[in-house]
Amino acid sequence: MRFARLAADHRDIVFRCCVDSRTHVDTLAEACQAHDVAIGVVAEIEVGQRRCGVPPQDAVDLVRYVRDRGLRFDGIQCYQGLNQHIRSYRERGDAVMRVVEIARAVRSAIEAAGIQCQLVTGGGTGTFEFEAGSGVFTEVQPGSYLFLDVDYAKNMDANETLDRRFVNSLFVMTTVISVDADRRWAVVDAGTKAVSLDSGPPTIDSPDAADLSYRSGGDEHGIIYGTVGQLPDAIEIGSVLRLVPGHCDPTVNLYDEFLVVDDDDNVLETYAIAARGPGR
Amino acid sequence: MRFARLAADHRDIVFRCCVDSRTHVDTLAEACQAHDVAIGVVAEIEVGQRRCGVPPQDAVDLVRYVRDRGLRFDGIQCYQGLNQHIRSYRERGDAVMRVVEIARAVRSAIEAAGIQCQLVTGGGTGTFEFEAGSGVFTEVQPGSYLFLDVDYAKNMDANETLDRRFVNSLFVMTTVISVDADRRWAVVDAGTKAVSLDSGPPTIDSPDAADLSYRSGGDEHGIIYGTVGQLPDAIEIGSVLRLVPGHCDPTVNLYDEFLVVDDDDNVLETYAIAARGPGR
């Protein structure tokens, strides 16, 4: 109902909603009727993610039901998240092609039922070029490329060497607050509350920091080790390090605002992170 | 300097600060002088955490330096985080006793230097009873007991059975948004952005949910599996489940407010989470 109210308040914008069950369609139909709005329906197809999505063989039935309930059917969503992180270019492309074939078959079945399937959407920063070049997908959904993160930077390009088309632009600034007496490690003020660890630890992007690595030190602490045994001289209490988050989405989610800086770290602009938090 | 300004604005409150280096002491001395305030100094001792802390044998030197710089020395902090999560009561107690012996020796050395050591602080929800009963610690720092979490609920009590003195009081409410066609799994709207996974997944606390388990489905999704193969009938699109977070601190950190509810889930009060976010 909130979504329908939003659509009613902004009638100049196209709203669409993914569905994978008749329950969704019923709820959406009631909400659209109550607010006298049209929300385009996109049928989400189960293409291997095992998360949301109607089984491909049940797609036509669901699409028919969408139209029976008087809703506008716009197309299908075929997203496979795990494919984004397959390191090898060839293996990643092969995995996407399996999704493309399912999408093609579902679209054909819908069209064979006399229903137009305008939209085939999916893909992300790791795979968008495969979906975009497939001749089947009409829309791709990359987003992480803007910031990149440690994890996406491990993917390979067409030469099976590290993909360097996008560079990291998201950093967490952290300050050294303690140094071990024998200079084996330093403690920084960025822990689990400051940088997401679910796709591995951040790397350190600082001129004197090539041989530094980060390990979790708990909610408020990170531990910086020198990979050659001793910390470089530049690391001392008060030193500021730039961390490259292992995973950008849940890291951004922790902050109220972005600081946009120039090459000298002068703050040019501040953007509020309106959608931060649990996201419901 | 921010800390000294805070102390200057609230002169009726006792402020203390942990230090583990002369750099900290110098910074604190300058800040106290600039704002004409007294901040009590607590020397943090390295007792096995390998995070912050001066080595025990260097503690007296640091304490002398605190007094040389005109600051008030209040005592020592001896915190060992990993001890909190040792499952066996006996092994946990033994680990704390090693910390107690270090604390006792450091306090004796400080007193032998003619300096009073009023405060010996440390411990947490997993170990507070050992520190409190040690005859050495004068303060304990439990906090998680208020909410508990999946992880702390795995600790054993003096009978080496699950410690049930504290119960879970922190829950994340989540809604089922999709159910697999064969009812093998359901998808809920709580992912990495809604519940911390760093100490393992949440458990599900719902009357019909004894045989359900949670797996991560990414930033916005959680996947609920039935441990007996098929989901119970009560799980359908729109069902609301209560998750018990694996780790309360970084979960609380994601939210702007607590909703305090009664047994019927009526909201009695709302508390702002003022300190949420990266915490600097």
Short mmCIF file of C-alpha atoms in Angstrom, two decimals, chain B residues 161-270:
data_model
loop_
_atom_site.label_atom_id
_atom_site.label_comp_id
_atom_site.label_asym_id
_atom_site.label_seq_id
_atom_site.Cartn_x
_atom_site.Cartn_y
_atom_site.Cartn_z
CA THR B 161 25.07 -26.66 30.93
CA LEU B 162 23.76 -23.77 28.84
CA ASP B 163 23.71 -20.58 30.91
CA ARG B 164 20.07 -19.45 31.16
CA ARG B 165 20.45 -16.65 33.71
CA PHE B 166 19.88 -14.08 30.98
CA VAL B 167 17.34 -14.36 28.15
CA ASN B 168 17.20 -12.78 24.71
CA SER B 169 15.35 -9.48 24.62
CA LEU B 170 16.52 -8.10 21.26
CA PHE B 171 14.65 -9.13 18.12
CA VAL B 172 14.56 -8.10 14.48
CA MET B 173 11.06 -8.40 13.03
CA THR B 174 11.11 -9.64 9.45
CA THR B 175 8.42 -10.44 6.89
CA VAL B 176 8.29 -13.41 4.52
CA ILE B 177 8.28 -11.96 0.98
CA SER B 178 8.55 -15.14 -1.12
CA VAL B 179 8.09 -18.89 -0.70
CA ASP B 180 9.75 -21.49 -2.93
CA ALA B 181 7.25 -23.35 -5.13
CA ASP B 182 8.11 -26.65 -3.40
CA ARG B 183 8.09 -25.00 0.06
CA ARG B 184 11.74 -25.89 0.67
CA TRP B 185 12.69 -22.30 1.62
CA ALA B 186 11.19 -18.88 2.20
CA VAL B 187 12.72 -15.46 1.64
CA VAL B 188 12.52 -12.71 4.28
CA ASP B 189 13.25 -9.00 3.99
CA ALA B 190 16.15 -9.00 6.48
CA GLY B 191 19.65 -9.38 5.03
CA THR B 192 23.11 -8.06 5.87
CA LYS B 193 21.70 -4.55 6.13
CA ALA B 194 19.25 -5.64 8.85
CA VAL B 195 21.04 -8.22 11.02
CA SER B 196 24.73 -8.73 11.74
CA LEU B 197 26.22 -12.08 10.66
CA ASP B 198 29.78 -11.68 12.01
CA SER B 199 29.14 -14.06 14.96
CA GLY B 200 26.95 -16.43 12.95
CA PRO B 201 23.37 -16.27 11.68
CA PRO B 202 20.36 -15.26 13.76
CA THR B 203 18.03 -17.88 15.16
CA ILE B 204 14.26 -17.68 14.72
CA ASP B 205 12.12 -17.08 17.80
CA SER B 206 8.55 -17.81 16.77
CA PRO B 207 5.99 -20.30 18.08
CA ASP B 208 5.84 -22.33 14.86
CA ALA B 209 9.48 -21.89 14.01
CA ALA B 210 11.38 -24.39 16.12
CA ASP B 211 12.67 -26.21 13.05
CA LEU B 212 13.61 -23.15 10.99
CA SER B 213 17.09 -21.86 10.24
CA TYR B 214 18.35 -18.64 8.65
CA ARG B 215 20.98 -18.32 5.92
CA SER B 216 22.23 -15.11 4.37
CA GLY B 217 20.57 -14.17 1.09
CA GLY B 218 22.62 -11.00 0.55
CA ASP B 219 22.20 -7.38 1.54
CA GLU B 220 18.40 -7.28 1.58
CA HIS B 221 17.35 -10.94 1.79
CA GLY B 222 17.48 -13.78 4.29
CA ILE B 223 16.65 -17.38 3.39
CA ILE B 224 14.67 -19.47 5.85
CA TYR B 225 14.99 -23.24 5.56
CA GLY B 226 12.89 -25.83 7.32
CA THR B 227 15.25 -28.27 8.98
CA VAL B 228 12.83 -31.15 8.32
CA GLY B 229 12.74 -30.55 4.57
CA GLN B 230 9.52 -28.64 4.15
CA LEU B 231 8.43 -25.37 5.69
CA PRO B 232 5.64 -25.48 8.28
CA ASP B 233 2.23 -24.34 7.02
CA ALA B 234 2.37 -21.13 9.07
CA ILE B 235 5.13 -19.77 6.83
CA GLU B 236 3.55 -17.89 3.94
CA ILE B 237 3.98 -14.57 2.18
CA GLY B 238 3.26 -11.93 4.81
CA SER B 239 4.21 -14.09 7.84
CA VAL B 240 6.22 -12.13 10.38
CA LEU B 241 9.18 -13.83 12.10
CA ARG B 242 11.29 -12.67 15.04
CA LEU B 243 15.02 -13.08 14.52
CA VAL B 244 17.43 -13.28 17.47
CA PRO B 245 20.63 -11.58 16.24
CA GLY B 246 23.84 -13.61 16.33
CA HIS B 247 25.65 -10.54 17.70
CA CYS B 248 23.69 -7.70 19.28
CA ASP B 249 26.19 -4.79 19.10
CA PRO B 250 26.65 -4.54 15.30
CA THR B 251 22.93 -5.30 14.78
CA VAL B 252 21.80 -2.47 17.07
CA ASN B 253 24.31 -0.31 15.20
CA LEU B 254 22.21 -0.60 12.01
CA TYR B 255 19.05 0.97 13.46
CA ASP B 256 17.95 4.46 14.38
CA GLU B 257 15.68 3.42 17.23
CA PHE B 258 14.53 0.65 19.52
CA LEU B 259 10.85 -0.18 19.80
CA VAL B 260 10.05 -1.39 23.31
CA VAL B 261 7.10 -3.79 23.15
CA ASP B 262 4.93 -5.72 25.58
CA ASP B 263 4.03 -9.42 25.33
CA ASP B 264 1.42 -8.65 22.67
CA ASP B 265 3.93 -6.67 20.57
CA ASN B 266 2.27 -3.34 21.39
CA VAL B 267 4.87 -0.58 21.18
CA LEU B 268 5.25 0.99 24.63
CA GLU B 269 8.22 3.27 24.01
CA THR B 270 10.70 4.29 21.36
#
